[in-house]
Amino acid sequence: MAYQNSSNGRALRAQDSSDPADGRGSRAPSAEDSLSRASLTRDRAVPFIVAIDGPGGSGKSSIARRIARELNLHVLDSGAVYRCVALQAQREGFTAKHVQRLLEGKLPETRPDHWGTKGSIEHLIRIAREIDVRFEYDLKNDHQTVFLGEEVVTKDIRHQDISTLTSFIAQVSEVRQALVQKQIDLAGTGCVAEGRDMAKIFPQAQVKIFLEADLVETAKRRVAQDAHIPLELVDKKSPLFRQTLKLLRERNKRDSKQMSKSGYDKRINTTGKTLDGSTRKIVPLVVAALDHYLSGSEED
Ligand code: DC
């Protein structure tokens, strides 16, 4: 597993951090300063991690990618790792209904096949252990390519049936366990890691943020994103909006089992904020943490 990042790292200035910080005339480090130093994380024994969690639609992915682009860090899209497991599981015969029944203990654990485990929790765990996921990022153009083995699955893993299957599979604790080391490997020496339980996977992360957002707004964002229309044009009475709201509510309910606000240093509510607005709140925190990290105090 490896990362490639073809960004040339154009940085926006972090306005909040460009004022004199300590009253002694010195300037707080800007995003640009840190950008030129972010590559230094690869020389460190301890990785530099920004952990971002929050419910679906809270802006995790967009904000993580924006921060990564500004500071020339990688992104760990942990949801994509789970989605790849679901895609592979679907190809091997699993459906959301089947996994739901397995979780409820309503299906026999094993059915005969040449492993003797087809359709069982063990089968899912094996898929999670064996899966080969790789990302390629073009941060400049904000484009991520997801590879499952040699196959590009960027679009396949975003289908609604895969989203639903993923949220059931993600409830299997042994699957989560099997994916811990993969996520640590994918994080490399420095990244913005986004997804459920990132503070648990990376307890040593230098920045840990939990994003929150109002459910109705998250559904509006999802519809606007899928339909490529501005947020203001989303019709809250439309069947599409209602269906999206319903699915998000159900998914957040399932995901809430994996989601804990504890372990995060800061909570940020993104309701009513633009992507730029939320990013501007977070970048100065990351810049300060990166400079603290690079000053050497986190080398051991
Ligand atoms: O963030 P996302 O929508 O791509 O996540 C897809 C599903 O995977 C979602 O139901 C939550 C789950 N997930 C998880 O349980 N743990 C993670 N670290 C990331 C995602």
CSV table of C-alpha atoms and ligand atoms in Angstrom, one decimal:
chain,number,residue,atom,x,y,z
A,1,MET,CA,0.0,0.0,0.0
A,2,ALA,CA,1.3,3.4,-0.9
A,3,TYR,CA,0.4,7.0,-1.4
A,4,GLN,CA,1.2,9.1,-4.4
A,5,ASN,CA,0.5,12.8,-4.3
A,6,SER,CA,0.8,14.8,-7.5
A,7,SER,CA,-0.1,18.1,-5.8
A,8,ASN,CA,2.2,21.1,-6.4
A,9,GLY,CA,0.7,22.3,-3.1
A,10,ARG,CA,-0.8,25.7,-3.8
A,11,ALA,CA,-1.5,27.1,-0.4
A,12,LEU,CA,-4.1,29.6,0.7
A,13,ARG,CA,-3.1,31.8,3.4
A,14,ALA,CA,-4.5,31.0,6.8
A,15,GLN,CA,-5.7,34.4,7.7
A,16,ASP,CA,-6.5,33.6,11.3
A,17,SER,CA,-2.9,32.7,12.0
A,18,SER,CA,-1.1,35.6,10.2
A,19,ASP,CA,-1.5,38.1,13.0
A,20,PRO,CA,1.2,38.6,15.6
A,21,ALA,CA,0.6,35.8,18.0
A,22,ASP,CA,2.5,36.6,21.1
A,23,GLY,CA,2.6,40.3,21.3
A,24,ARG,CA,6.3,40.4,20.8
A,25,GLY,CA,6.2,41.3,17.2
A,26,SER,CA,6.8,37.7,15.9
A,27,ARG,CA,4.4,36.3,13.3
A,28,ALA,CA,2.5,33.2,13.9
A,29,PRO,CA,3.4,30.5,11.3
A,30,SER,CA,1.3,30.8,8.1
A,31,ALA,CA,0.1,27.9,6.0
A,32,GLU,CA,2.7,28.7,3.4
A,33,ASP,CA,5.5,28.5,5.9
A,34,SER,CA,4.2,25.2,7.1
A,35,LEU,CA,3.6,24.0,3.5
A,36,SER,CA,7.2,24.2,2.7
A,37,ARG,CA,8.0,22.3,5.9
A,38,ALA,CA,5.2,19.7,5.7
A,39,SER,CA,7.4,17.4,3.6
A,40,LEU,CA,9.8,17.2,6.5
A,41,THR,CA,7.4,14.9,8.4
A,42,ARG,CA,8.8,12.1,6.4
A,43,ASP,CA,12.1,12.3,8.3
A,44,ARG,CA,10.4,11.9,11.6
A,45,ALA,CA,10.0,8.7,13.6
A,46,VAL,CA,6.6,9.8,14.8
A,47,PRO,CA,4.0,10.5,12.1
A,48,PHE,CA,2.1,13.8,11.9
A,49,ILE,CA,-1.6,13.1,12.0
A,50,VAL,CA,-4.7,15.3,11.8
A,51,ALA,CA,-7.7,13.2,12.9
A,52,ILE,CA,-11.1,14.3,11.7
A,53,ASP,CA,-14.3,12.6,12.7
A,54,GLY,CA,-18.0,13.4,12.5
A,55,PRO,CA,-21.3,12.1,11.2
A,56,GLY,CA,-22.0,11.7,7.4
A,57,GLY,CA,-22.4,15.0,5.7
A,58,SER,CA,-20.6,17.0,8.4
A,59,GLY,CA,-18.0,17.9,5.9
A,60,LYS,CA,-15.2,15.5,7.0
A,61,SER,CA,-14.1,14.5,3.5
A,62,SER,CA,-14.2,18.0,1.9
A,63,ILE,CA,-12.6,19.7,4.9
A,64,ALA,CA,-9.9,17.0,5.2
A,65,ARG,CA,-9.0,17.3,1.5
A,66,ARG,CA,-9.0,21.1,1.7
A,67,ILE,CA,-6.6,21.1,4.7
A,68,ALA,CA,-4.4,18.5,3.1
A,69,ARG,CA,-4.2,20.6,-0.1
A,70,GLU,CA,-3.3,23.7,1.9
A,71,LEU,CA,-0.6,22.0,3.9
A,72,ASN,CA,0.6,19.5,1.3
A,73,LEU,CA,-0.3,16.5,3.4
A,74,HIS,CA,-1.8,13.2,2.3
A,75,VAL,CA,-5.4,12.2,3.1
A,76,LEU,CA,-6.5,9.0,4.6
A,77,ASP,CA,-10.0,8.4,3.5
A,78,SER,CA,-10.8,5.6,5.9
A,79,GLY,CA,-14.4,5.4,4.7
A,80,ALA,CA,-13.0,4.4,1.2
A,81,VAL,CA,-11.1,1.5,2.9
A,82,TYR,CA,-14.4,0.3,4.5
A,83,ARG,CA,-16.2,0.8,1.2
A,84,CYS,CA,-13.6,-1.4,-0.6
A,85,VAL,CA,-14.3,-4.2,1.9
A,86,ALA,CA,-18.0,-3.8,1.1
A,87,LEU,CA,-17.5,-3.9,-2.6
A,88,GLN,CA,-15.4,-7.0,-2.4
A,89,ALA,CA,-18.0,-8.5,0.0
A,90,GLN,CA,-20.8,-7.7,-2.5
A,91,ARG,CA,-18.8,-9.4,-5.2
A,92,GLU,CA,-18.5,-12.5,-3.0
A,93,GLY,CA,-22.2,-12.6,-2.4
A,94,PHE,CA,-23.0,-10.4,0.6
A,95,THR,CA,-26.0,-8.1,0.8
A,96,ALA,CA,-26.8,-5.5,3.5
A,97,LYS,CA,-29.8,-7.7,4.5
A,98,HIS,CA,-27.5,-10.7,4.9
A,99,VAL,CA,-25.0,-8.8,7.1
A,100,GLN,CA,-27.8,-7.3,9.1
A,101,ARG,CA,-29.1,-10.8,9.9
A,102,LEU,CA,-25.6,-12.0,10.7
A,103,LEU,CA,-25.2,-9.2,13.2
A,104,GLU,CA,-28.6,-10.1,14.7
A,105,GLY,CA,-27.4,-13.7,15.0
A,106,LYS,CA,-30.2,-14.9,12.8
A,107,LEU,CA,-28.1,-16.7,10.2
A,108,PRO,CA,-26.0,-19.8,10.7
A,109,GLU,CA,-22.4,-18.7,11.0
A,110,THR,CA,-21.1,-21.0,8.3
A,111,ARG,CA,-22.3,-22.5,5.0
A,112,PRO,CA,-20.4,-25.2,3.2
A,113,ASP,CA,-17.8,-24.1,0.6
A,114,HIS,CA,-14.2,-24.9,0.1
A,115,TRP,CA,-13.3,-22.6,3.0
A,116,GLY,CA,-16.3,-23.8,5.0
A,117,THR,CA,-17.1,-20.2,5.9
A,118,LYS,CA,-18.9,-18.7,2.9
A,119,GLY,CA,-21.3,-15.9,4.0
A,120,SER,CA,-20.1,-15.9,7.6
A,121,ILE,CA,-18.5,-13.2,9.8
A,122,GLU,CA,-15.2,-15.1,9.3
A,123,HIS,CA,-15.6,-14.7,5.6
A,124,LEU,CA,-16.0,-10.9,6.0
A,125,ILE,CA,-13.0,-10.8,8.3
A,126,ARG,CA,-10.9,-12.7,5.7
A,127,ILE,CA,-11.9,-10.1,3.1
A,128,ALA,CA,-10.9,-7.3,5.4
A,129,ARG,CA,-7.6,-8.9,6.2
A,130,GLU,CA,-6.7,-9.7,2.6
A,131,ILE,CA,-8.0,-6.6,0.9
A,132,ASP,CA,-5.4,-4.6,-1.0
A,133,VAL,CA,-6.4,-0.9,-1.1
A,134,ARG,CA,-4.4,1.9,-2.5
A,135,PHE,CA,-5.1,5.6,-3.1
A,136,GLU,CA,-3.6,8.0,-5.6
A,137,TYR,CA,-4.3,11.7,-4.9
A,138,ASP,CA,-4.2,14.6,-7.2
A,139,LEU,CA,-4.7,17.2,-4.5
A,140,LYS,CA,-4.2,20.1,-6.9
A,141,ASN,CA,-7.3,19.0,-8.8
A,142,ASP,CA,-8.9,17.5,-5.7
A,143,HIS,CA,-9.2,14.1,-7.2
A,144,GLN,CA,-8.8,10.8,-5.5
A,145,THR,CA,-8.4,7.5,-7.3
A,146,VAL,CA,-9.1,4.4,-5.3
A,147,PHE,CA,-7.6,1.0,-6.3
A,148,LEU,CA,-8.7,-2.3,-5.2
A,149,GLY,CA,-5.8,-4.4,-6.2
A,150,GLU,CA,-5.1,-3.1,-9.7
A,151,GLU,CA,-8.7,-2.2,-10.4
A,152,VAL,CA,-9.9,1.4,-10.2
A,153,VAL,CA,-13.0,1.4,-8.1
A,154,THR,CA,-13.4,5.1,-7.3
A,155,LYS,CA,-17.0,5.3,-8.6
A,156,ASP,CA,-18.1,1.8,-7.8
A,157,ILE,CA,-17.6,2.3,-4.0
A,158,ARG,CA,-19.9,5.4,-4.0
A,159,HIS,CA,-23.1,3.5,-5.1
A,160,GLN,CA,-25.9,3.7,-2.6
A,161,ASP,CA,-26.1,0.0,-2.1
A,162,ILE,CA,-22.4,-0.1,-1.2
A,163,SER,CA,-22.9,2.8,1.2
A,164,THR,CA,-25.6,0.8,3.0
A,165,LEU,CA,-23.6,-2.5,2.9
A,166,THR,CA,-20.6,-0.6,4.3
A,167,SER,CA,-22.5,0.8,7.2
A,168,PHE,CA,-23.5,-2.8,8.2
A,169,ILE,CA,-20.1,-4.3,7.6
A,170,ALA,CA,-18.5,-1.5,9.6
A,171,GLN,CA,-20.4,-2.7,12.7
A,172,VAL,CA,-18.5,-6.0,12.7
A,173,SER,CA,-15.8,-5.4,15.4
A,174,GLU,CA,-13.4,-8.0,14.0
A,175,VAL,CA,-13.6,-6.3,10.6
A,176,ARG,CA,-12.7,-3.0,12.3
A,177,GLN,CA,-9.9,-4.7,14.1
A,178,ALA,CA,-8.6,-6.2,10.8
A,179,LEU,CA,-8.5,-2.7,9.3
A,180,VAL,CA,-6.6,-1.0,12.0
A,181,GLN,CA,-3.1,-1.8,10.8
A,182,LYS,CA,-4.1,-1.1,7.2
A,183,GLN,CA,-5.1,2.4,8.1
A,184,ILE,CA,-1.9,3.0,10.1
A,185,ASP,CA,0.1,1.8,7.1
A,186,LEU,CA,-1.9,4.0,4.7
A,187,ALA,CA,-1.3,7.1,7.0
A,188,GLY,CA,2.4,6.9,6.4
A,189,THR,CA,4.5,9.6,8.0
A,190,GLY,CA,1.9,12.3,7.9
A,191,CYS,CA,-1.7,12.8,6.8
A,192,VAL,CA,-5.2,14.1,7.4
A,193,ALA,CA,-7.1,11.0,8.5
A,194,GLU,CA,-10.8,11.2,8.3
A,195,GLY,CA,-13.5,8.9,9.4
A,196,ARG,CA,-15.1,7.2,12.4
A,197,ASP,CA,-12.9,6.5,15.3
A,198,MET,CA,-9.8,8.1,13.9
A,199,ALA,CA,-8.9,9.3,17.4
A,200,LYS,CA,-8.9,5.7,18.5
A,201,ILE,CA,-6.8,4.5,15.6
A,202,PHE,CA,-4.4,7.4,16.0
A,203,PRO,CA,-4.5,8.3,19.7
A,204,GLN,CA,-1.2,10.1,19.2
A,205,ALA,CA,-2.6,12.4,16.5
A,206,GLN,CA,-1.4,16.0,17.0
A,207,VAL,CA,-4.8,17.5,16.0
A,208,LYS,CA,-8.1,15.7,16.8
A,209,ILE,CA,-11.3,17.4,15.6
A,210,PHE,CA,-14.9,16.2,15.7
A,211,LEU,CA,-17.2,17.9,13.2
A,212,GLU,CA,-20.9,18.3,13.9
A,213,ALA,CA,-23.7,19.5,11.6
A,214,ASP,CA,-27.5,19.7,11.6
A,215,LEU,CA,-29.0,16.6,9.9
A,216,VAL,CA,-31.2,18.6,7.6
A,217,GLU,CA,-28.3,20.6,6.4
A,218,THR,CA,-26.2,17.5,5.9
A,219,ALA,CA,-29.0,16.1,3.7
A,220,LYS,CA,-29.1,19.3,1.7
A,221,ARG,CA,-25.4,19.2,1.2
A,222,ARG,CA,-25.6,15.6,0.0
A,223,VAL,CA,-28.4,16.4,-2.6
A,224,ALA,CA,-26.5,19.5,-3.7
A,225,GLN,CA,-23.3,17.6,-4.2
A,226,ASP,CA,-24.9,14.7,-6.1
A,227,ALA,CA,-27.0,17.0,-8.3
A,228,HIS,CA,-24.2,19.5,-8.8
A,229,ILE,CA,-26.4,22.4,-7.7
A,230,PRO,CA,-25.9,25.2,-5.1
A,231,LEU,CA,-27.2,24.5,-1.6
A,232,GLU,CA,-29.8,27.2,-1.9
A,233,LEU,CA,-31.5,25.4,-4.8
A,234,VAL,CA,-32.2,22.2,-2.9
A,235,ASP,CA,-35.9,21.7,-2.6
A,236,LYS,CA,-36.6,20.3,0.9
A,237,LYS,CA,-40.0,19.1,-0.3
A,238,SER,CA,-38.7,17.0,-3.1
A,239,PRO,CA,-38.8,13.2,-2.9
A,240,LEU,CA,-35.0,13.1,-3.4
A,241,PHE,CA,-34.4,15.3,-0.4
A,242,ARG,CA,-36.8,13.3,1.8
A,243,GLN,CA,-35.2,10.0,0.7
A,244,THR,CA,-31.7,11.4,1.3
A,245,LEU,CA,-32.7,12.6,4.8
A,246,LYS,CA,-34.2,9.3,5.7
A,247,LEU,CA,-31.1,7.3,4.5
A,248,LEU,CA,-28.7,9.7,6.3
A,249,ARG,CA,-30.7,9.4,9.5
A,250,GLU,CA,-30.7,5.6,9.3
A,251,ARG,CA,-27.0,5.5,8.4
A,252,ASN,CA,-26.0,7.9,11.2
A,253,LYS,CA,-27.9,5.8,13.6
A,254,ARG,CA,-26.0,2.7,12.6
A,255,ASP,CA,-22.7,4.6,12.5
A,256,SER,CA,-23.2,6.2,15.9
A,257,LYS,CA,-22.2,2.9,17.4
A,258,GLN,CA,-18.7,3.4,16.0
A,259,MET,CA,-18.7,7.2,16.7
A,260,SER,CA,-17.5,8.7,19.9
A,261,LYS,CA,-16.9,12.3,20.5
A,262,SER,CA,-14.5,11.4,23.3
A,263,GLY,CA,-10.8,11.6,22.5
A,264,TYR,CA,-11.2,14.7,20.3
A,265,ASP,CA,-9.7,18.0,21.4
A,266,LYS,CA,-12.0,20.2,19.6
A,267,ARG,CA,-15.6,20.1,18.3
A,268,ILE,CA,-16.6,22.3,15.4
A,269,ASN,CA,-20.2,22.8,14.2
A,270,THR,CA,-20.2,23.3,10.4
A,271,THR,CA,-23.9,24.1,10.2
A,272,GLY,CA,-24.4,27.3,8.2
A,273,LYS,CA,-20.7,27.5,7.4
A,274,THR,CA,-19.1,27.3,4.0
A,275,LEU,CA,-16.3,24.9,3.3
A,276,ASP,CA,-13.9,27.8,3.3
A,277,GLY,CA,-15.3,29.1,6.6
A,278,SER,CA,-14.9,25.7,8.3
A,279,THR,CA,-11.4,25.2,6.8
A,280,ARG,CA,-10.3,28.6,7.9
A,281,LYS,CA,-11.1,27.7,11.5
A,282,ILE,CA,-9.1,24.5,11.4
A,283,VAL,CA,-6.0,25.4,9.3
A,284,PRO,CA,-4.5,27.6,12.0
A,285,LEU,CA,-4.8,24.7,14.5
A,286,VAL,CA,-3.0,22.4,12.1
A,287,VAL,CA,-0.4,24.9,11.3
A,288,ALA,CA,0.4,25.5,15.0
A,289,ALA,CA,0.5,21.8,15.6
A,290,LEU,CA,2.8,21.2,12.6
A,291,ASP,CA,5.2,23.8,13.7
A,292,HIS,CA,5.3,22.5,17.2
A,293,TYR,CA,5.9,19.0,15.8
A,294,LEU,CA,8.6,20.2,13.5
A,295,SER,CA,10.3,22.2,16.3
A,296,GLY,CA,11.4,18.8,17.4
A,297,SER,CA,9.5,18.2,20.6
A,298,GLU,CA,7.6,15.2,19.1
A,299,GLU,CA,10.6,13.5,17.6
A,300,ASP,CA,10.7,10.6,20.1
B,1,DC,O1,-17.2,8.3,5.4
B,1,DC,P1,-17.9,7.3,4.5
B,1,DC,O2,-19.3,7.8,4.1
B,1,DC,O3,-17.2,7.0,3.2
B,1,DC,O4,-18.0,6.0,5.3
B,1,DC,C1,-18.7,4.8,4.7
B,1,DC,C2,-19.2,4.0,5.9
B,1,DC,O5,-18.1,3.4,6.6
B,1,DC,C3,-20.0,4.7,6.9
B,1,DC,O6,-21.2,3.9,7.2
B,1,DC,C4,-19.2,4.7,8.1
B,1,DC,C5,-18.2,3.6,8.0
B,1,DC,N1,-16.8,4.0,8.5
B,1,DC,C6,-16.5,3.5,9.7
B,1,DC,O7,-17.3,2.8,10.3
B,1,DC,N2,-15.2,3.8,10.2
B,1,DC,C7,-14.4,4.6,9.5
B,1,DC,N3,-13.2,4.8,10.0
B,1,DC,C8,-14.8,5.1,8.2
B,1,DC,C9,-16.0,4.7,7.7
